Amino acid sequence: MRSTRPAAVPSRPTALRHRGRRAAVGALLAGGLVVLTACSTTAEAEDDAPADGAEPLTVGVFLPGSTSDTGFMESAYLGYERAAEEHGDAVELSFVEEVAAADYEQTLQRFASTSDLVISVGGQTDADLRKVAPQFPDVKFVEIGGPADAEPLDNLAYYDPQQAEAEYLSGAVAALSSESGKVGFIGGVELPAIVNASVAFANGAEAAVPGTEVVTPQYIGDFNDPAKAKQAAAANYGVGVDVVGQIVNLGKQGIEQAAQDAGASMIGGPVPGECPADGPYVGYVRTDIGTEVEHAVQSVLDGTWEAAQVPFGLTSDLGGTEFVLCTDDADTAATLDELTAALAAGEVAAY
């Protein structure tokens, strides 16, 4: 799918409206204070209340990053909010954000001890999740963004956003928007999904504008470090790159500053923002991680949950991917539409 010139998106997720109780529980871990916010429901969703006094489905959503990162975590949190609105008293949701890597395992254990379903967002949690899931065989776990070739456990499913599909389109738009014929890609942690996405970015650039030079991708080791991301972007712009694609979260702030300093451009996402005429954005990848949070909750409620690799994106009927252009250029739009259709039909592979 393609859309153009999105409306403004709030920089922070909007607060949930609650009909019932709301509790805040502090869990003091070795790396600092982790806050869990347990949510009951909205008045609009009262029809979804459990029948015959049944207990609600308890769901814990583990967000190691910030819910205001304009990235993976915020996108997941927006889906969390939608699930709470939709399901009412049928679910009791809680989440935790901004957790140090050293505390992943303990935080997952705490969630598993009080939840029917635990959703962990980000492939960086995979090793800890695979340790914890076998300890709680009666709890269902879902990892969003983990290795696409990981073997599911009896109670652990993998949901794949197929970011490579989105980055194929990102590379295409970068090449179509470049005046120098030179584009670059910056990733956070060098996880398999991010590496695959960088390859797809290069493939999309070549498909859209054959001969486009894609400089060696840079992985800064952190999704949320603006200073490192700015340094990497400045290095790209310094060698003649004029459009940078990325998969970072808060790090986008640094890339944006580097782009503005260099008079260059970048691609945003996964949460689209505005397209001001004087801004550095040529478009936004929209990867709706929240769709996967909603799917996990719904599948447990309706009894269709399974421990499997579940694909999302353009080549899946579950959706969750599109590109938002910040240009009205007819040739760019037409090429993007052609490549999107080819990907969705399976006529080309992203990587």
Coordinates of C-alpha atoms in Angstrom, one line a residue:
M1 CA 0.0 0.0 0.0
R2 CA 1.1 3.6 -0.5
S3 CA -0.3 6.8 1.0
T4 CA 0.9 10.4 0.8
R5 CA 1.4 13.3 3.2
P6 CA 0.1 11.9 6.5
A7 CA -1.5 13.9 9.2
A8 CA 0.5 14.7 12.3
V9 CA 1.1 11.8 14.7
P10 CA 1.4 12.6 18.4
S11 CA 5.0 12.4 19.7
R12 CA 3.8 10.4 22.7
P13 CA 1.1 7.7 22.8
T14 CA -2.2 8.9 24.1
A15 CA -3.3 7.7 27.5
L16 CA -5.8 4.9 27.9
R17 CA -9.2 5.8 29.2
H18 CA -10.3 3.4 32.0
R19 CA -13.7 2.5 33.2
G20 CA -12.4 0.3 36.0
R21 CA -9.3 0.2 38.2
R22 CA -5.8 1.2 37.2
A23 CA -2.9 0.1 39.2
A24 CA 0.8 1.0 39.1
V25 CA 3.3 -1.5 40.4
G26 CA 7.0 -0.7 40.9
A27 CA 9.4 -3.5 40.5
L28 CA 12.9 -2.6 41.7
L29 CA 15.4 -4.5 39.5
A30 CA 19.2 -4.5 39.5
G31 CA 19.2 -2.0 36.6
G32 CA 16.7 0.5 38.0
L33 CA 13.0 1.0 38.5
V34 CA 10.6 -0.7 36.1
V35 CA 7.0 0.4 36.2
L36 CA 4.2 -1.9 35.3
T37 CA 0.8 -0.3 34.5
A38 CA -2.1 -2.7 34.7
C39 CA -5.1 -1.6 32.6
S40 CA -8.7 -2.7 32.9
T41 CA -11.1 -1.4 30.3
T42 CA -13.0 1.2 28.5
A43 CA -16.7 1.9 28.6
E44 CA -16.9 1.6 24.8
A45 CA -15.8 -2.1 25.1
E46 CA -18.2 -3.3 27.8
D47 CA -19.9 -5.8 25.5
D48 CA -16.7 -7.8 25.4
A49 CA -16.9 -8.6 29.2
P50 CA -16.2 -12.3 30.0
A51 CA -19.3 -14.4 30.1
D52 CA -20.5 -16.2 33.2
G53 CA -18.0 -14.5 35.5
A54 CA -15.0 -15.9 33.6
E55 CA -11.6 -14.4 34.5
P56 CA -10.2 -12.0 32.0
L57 CA -7.2 -12.9 29.8
T58 CA -4.1 -11.4 31.5
V59 CA -1.6 -10.1 29.0
G60 CA 1.9 -8.7 29.8
V61 CA 3.6 -6.7 27.0
F62 CA 7.4 -6.3 27.4
L63 CA 8.8 -3.2 25.7
P64 CA 12.5 -2.9 26.4
G65 CA 12.6 0.5 24.8
S66 CA 10.5 3.7 25.2
T67 CA 6.8 4.0 24.3
S68 CA 7.7 7.4 22.8
D69 CA 10.6 6.3 20.6
T70 CA 8.7 7.0 17.3
G71 CA 9.8 3.5 16.4
F72 CA 9.3 -0.2 17.1
M73 CA 8.2 0.3 20.8
E74 CA 5.8 3.1 20.2
S75 CA 4.2 1.3 17.3
A76 CA 3.7 -1.8 19.6
Y77 CA 2.3 0.4 22.3
L78 CA -0.3 1.9 20.0
G79 CA -1.5 -1.6 19.3
Y80 CA -1.6 -2.3 23.0
E81 CA -3.9 0.7 23.4
R82 CA -6.1 -0.5 20.6
A83 CA -6.4 -4.0 22.1
A84 CA -7.4 -2.5 25.4
E85 CA -10.1 -0.4 23.7
E86 CA -11.4 -3.3 21.7
H87 CA -11.6 -6.1 24.2
G88 CA -12.7 -4.4 27.3
D89 CA -13.2 -6.6 30.4
A90 CA -12.2 -9.7 28.3
V91 CA -8.5 -8.7 28.8
E92 CA -6.4 -7.2 31.5
L93 CA -3.3 -5.7 30.0
S94 CA -0.1 -4.4 31.5
F95 CA 3.2 -3.3 30.0
V96 CA 6.7 -2.4 31.0
E97 CA 9.1 -0.1 29.1
E98 CA 12.7 1.0 29.2
V99 CA 14.3 -2.1 30.7
A100 CA 18.1 -2.6 30.9
A101 CA 19.3 -5.7 29.0
A102 CA 20.6 -7.2 32.2
D103 CA 17.1 -7.2 33.6
Y104 CA 15.3 -8.8 30.6
E105 CA 15.2 -12.3 32.1
Q106 CA 13.9 -11.2 35.5
T107 CA 11.3 -8.9 34.0
L108 CA 10.0 -11.7 31.7
Q109 CA 9.8 -14.0 34.7
R110 CA 7.7 -11.5 36.6
F111 CA 5.3 -11.1 33.7
A112 CA 5.1 -14.9 33.2
S113 CA 4.2 -15.4 36.9
T114 CA 1.1 -13.2 36.6
S115 CA 0.0 -13.5 32.9
D116 CA -1.7 -15.9 30.6
L117 CA 0.1 -14.4 27.6
V118 CA 3.4 -12.6 27.4
I119 CA 4.3 -10.5 24.3
S120 CA 8.0 -9.6 24.0
V121 CA 8.8 -6.9 21.5
G122 CA 12.2 -7.0 19.8
G123 CA 14.7 -9.6 18.7
Q124 CA 17.1 -8.4 21.4
T125 CA 15.0 -10.3 23.9
D126 CA 15.2 -13.6 22.2
A127 CA 17.9 -15.4 24.3
D128 CA 16.2 -14.4 27.5
L129 CA 12.8 -15.3 26.3
R130 CA 13.9 -18.8 25.2
K131 CA 15.2 -19.3 28.7
V132 CA 12.1 -18.2 30.4
A133 CA 9.3 -19.7 28.3
P134 CA 10.2 -23.4 29.3
Q135 CA 10.0 -22.4 32.9
F136 CA 6.3 -21.5 32.5
P137 CA 4.7 -24.2 30.2
D138 CA 1.2 -23.0 30.9
V139 CA 1.9 -19.5 29.7
K140 CA 1.8 -18.5 26.0
F141 CA 4.6 -16.3 24.8
V142 CA 4.9 -14.3 21.6
E143 CA 8.2 -12.7 20.4
I144 CA 7.8 -9.9 17.8
G145 CA 10.7 -9.3 15.6
G146 CA 12.8 -12.3 16.6
P147 CA 14.9 -14.5 14.2
A148 CA 12.8 -15.5 11.2
D149 CA 14.5 -18.9 11.2
A150 CA 14.1 -19.5 15.0
E151 CA 12.4 -22.8 16.0
P152 CA 9.2 -22.1 18.0
L153 CA 8.9 -23.7 21.4
D154 CA 5.8 -25.5 22.6
N155 CA 4.6 -22.3 24.2
L156 CA 6.5 -19.7 22.2
A157 CA 5.4 -18.2 18.9
Y158 CA 7.4 -15.9 16.6
Y159 CA 5.7 -13.0 14.8
D160 CA 7.8 -11.7 11.9
P161 CA 7.1 -8.1 10.8
Q162 CA 9.2 -8.9 7.7
Q163 CA 10.9 -5.6 8.0
A164 CA 13.0 -6.5 4.9
E165 CA 9.9 -6.0 2.7
A166 CA 9.4 -2.5 4.0
E167 CA 13.2 -1.7 3.7
Y168 CA 13.1 -2.9 0.1
L169 CA 10.6 -0.1 -0.6
S170 CA 12.7 2.2 1.5
G171 CA 15.7 1.6 -0.6
A172 CA 13.7 2.1 -3.7
V173 CA 12.4 5.5 -2.5
A174 CA 15.9 6.5 -1.4
A175 CA 17.3 5.8 -4.8
L176 CA 14.5 7.6 -6.6
S177 CA 15.0 10.6 -4.3
S178 CA 18.8 10.7 -4.5
E179 CA 20.5 13.3 -6.6
S180 CA 24.0 12.1 -6.0
G181 CA 23.2 8.4 -6.8
K182 CA 24.5 7.4 -3.5
V183 CA 22.4 6.2 -0.5
G184 CA 23.1 4.6 2.9
F185 CA 21.5 2.5 5.6
I186 CA 21.9 2.7 9.4
G187 CA 20.7 0.0 11.8
G188 CA 20.6 -0.3 15.5
V189 CA 21.7 -3.7 16.9
E190 CA 23.2 -6.0 14.3
L191 CA 20.4 -8.7 14.6
P192 CA 19.6 -11.1 11.7
A193 CA 16.4 -9.2 10.9
I194 CA 18.2 -5.9 10.7
V195 CA 21.0 -7.3 8.5
N196 CA 18.4 -8.8 6.2
A197 CA 16.6 -5.5 6.1
S198 CA 19.9 -3.7 5.0
V199 CA 20.3 -6.2 2.2
A200 CA 16.7 -5.6 1.1
F201 CA 17.3 -1.8 1.2
A202 CA 20.2 -2.2 -1.2
N203 CA 18.1 -4.5 -3.5
G204 CA 15.2 -2.1 -3.6
A205 CA 17.6 0.8 -4.5
E206 CA 19.0 -1.3 -7.4
A207 CA 15.5 -2.3 -8.6
A208 CA 14.3 1.3 -8.7
V209 CA 17.4 2.9 -10.1
P210 CA 20.0 0.5 -11.4
G211 CA 23.5 1.5 -10.7
T212 CA 22.7 3.3 -7.4
E213 CA 25.6 3.1 -5.1
V214 CA 24.7 1.8 -1.6
V215 CA 27.5 2.4 0.9
T216 CA 28.3 -0.3 3.5
P217 CA 25.6 -0.4 6.1
Q218 CA 26.4 0.8 9.6
Y219 CA 25.2 -0.8 12.8
I220 CA 25.6 1.4 15.8
G221 CA 25.0 -1.2 18.5
D222 CA 22.0 0.6 20.0
F223 CA 18.5 1.5 18.7
N224 CA 18.2 4.5 21.1
D225 CA 21.4 6.4 21.0
P226 CA 21.0 9.7 19.0
A227 CA 24.7 10.6 19.3
K228 CA 25.9 7.4 17.7
A229 CA 23.2 7.6 15.1
K230 CA 24.2 11.2 14.3
Q231 CA 27.8 10.2 13.9
A232 CA 27.0 7.4 11.6
A233 CA 24.7 9.5 9.5
A234 CA 27.3 12.4 9.3
A235 CA 29.8 9.8 8.0
N236 CA 27.4 8.8 5.3
Y237 CA 26.6 12.3 4.3
G238 CA 30.3 13.1 4.4
V239 CA 31.1 10.7 1.6
G240 CA 28.4 11.9 -0.8
V241 CA 25.3 10.0 0.4
D242 CA 22.3 12.3 0.2
V243 CA 19.5 9.9 1.4
V244 CA 19.8 7.6 4.5
G245 CA 17.4 4.8 5.4
Q246 CA 17.3 3.4 8.9
I247 CA 16.0 1.0 11.5
V248 CA 16.6 2.8 14.8
N249 CA 14.2 4.1 17.3
L250 CA 15.2 7.2 19.4
G251 CA 18.4 7.2 17.3
K252 CA 16.4 8.9 14.5
Q253 CA 16.8 12.2 16.3
G254 CA 20.5 12.1 15.6
I255 CA 20.0 11.1 12.0
E256 CA 17.5 13.9 11.5
Q257 CA 20.0 16.5 13.0
A258 CA 22.8 15.2 10.7
A259 CA 20.5 15.4 7.7
Q260 CA 19.6 18.9 8.5
D261 CA 23.2 19.9 9.1
A262 CA 24.2 18.4 5.7
G263 CA 21.2 19.7 3.8
A264 CA 20.4 16.0 3.0
S265 CA 17.5 13.6 3.4
M266 CA 16.4 10.5 5.3
I267 CA 13.6 8.0 5.5
G268 CA 11.6 7.8 8.7
G269 CA 9.4 5.2 10.3
P270 CA 8.0 2.9 11.5
V271 CA 5.6 5.5 13.0
P272 CA 4.9 8.0 10.2
G273 CA 5.2 11.7 11.0
E274 CA 4.5 14.9 9.0
C275 CA 6.0 15.9 5.7
P276 CA 6.9 19.6 6.1
A277 CA 8.4 21.2 3.0
D278 CA 11.6 22.2 4.9
G279 CA 12.0 18.8 6.6
P280 CA 14.6 16.1 5.8
Y281 CA 12.1 13.3 5.2
V282 CA 11.4 11.9 1.8
G283 CA 9.0 9.4 3.2
Y284 CA 8.2 7.0 6.0
V285 CA 8.3 3.2 6.3
R286 CA 5.2 2.2 8.2
T287 CA 5.7 -1.1 10.0
D288 CA 2.7 -1.5 12.3
I289 CA 4.0 -3.6 15.2
G290 CA 0.8 -2.9 17.0
T291 CA -1.0 -5.1 14.5
E292 CA 1.0 -8.0 15.9
V293 CA 0.2 -7.2 19.5
E294 CA -3.5 -7.1 18.6
H295 CA -3.3 -10.4 16.7
A296 CA -1.6 -12.2 19.6
V297 CA -4.4 -11.1 22.0
Q298 CA -7.2 -12.0 19.6
S299 CA -5.7 -15.4 18.7
V300 CA -5.6 -16.4 22.3
L301 CA -9.1 -15.2 22.9
D302 CA -10.6 -17.0 20.0
G303 CA -8.5 -20.2 20.5
T304 CA -6.5 -20.0 17.2
W305 CA -3.1 -19.2 18.8
E306 CA -0.3 -21.6 17.8
A307 CA 3.4 -21.9 18.5
A308 CA 4.6 -21.1 15.0
Q309 CA 6.5 -18.6 12.9
V310 CA 3.7 -16.2 11.8
P311 CA 4.6 -13.7 9.0
F312 CA 3.1 -10.2 8.6
G313 CA 3.7 -7.6 6.0
L314 CA 3.0 -7.3 2.3
T315 CA 3.2 -11.0 1.5
S316 CA 0.9 -11.9 4.3
D317 CA -2.9 -11.4 4.6
L318 CA -2.2 -10.1 8.1
G319 CA -0.8 -6.9 6.7
G320 CA 1.1 -4.3 8.7
T321 CA 3.4 -2.7 6.1
E322 CA 3.1 0.3 3.8
F323 CA 5.2 3.2 2.6
V324 CA 4.2 6.8 3.1
L325 CA 5.6 9.2 0.5
C326 CA 6.5 12.8 1.2
T327 CA 6.4 13.7 -2.5
D328 CA 3.8 14.1 -5.2
D329 CA 6.2 13.2 -7.9
A330 CA 4.2 10.9 -10.3
D331 CA 7.2 8.9 -11.5
T332 CA 8.3 8.1 -7.9
A333 CA 4.8 7.1 -6.9
A334 CA 4.3 4.9 -10.0
T335 CA 7.6 3.1 -9.4
L336 CA 6.8 2.6 -5.7
D337 CA 3.4 1.2 -6.6
E338 CA 4.9 -1.2 -9.1
L339 CA 7.5 -2.5 -6.7
T340 CA 5.0 -2.8 -3.9
A341 CA 2.7 -4.9 -6.1
A342 CA 5.6 -7.1 -7.2
L343 CA 6.6 -7.8 -3.6
A344 CA 3.0 -8.5 -2.5
A345 CA 2.5 -10.9 -5.4
G346 CA 5.8 -12.7 -4.6
E347 CA 7.2 -11.8 -8.0
V348 CA 10.4 -10.5 -6.4
A349 CA 12.2 -11.3 -3.1
A350 CA 13.2 -8.5 -0.8
Y351 CA 16.6 -10.2 -0.1

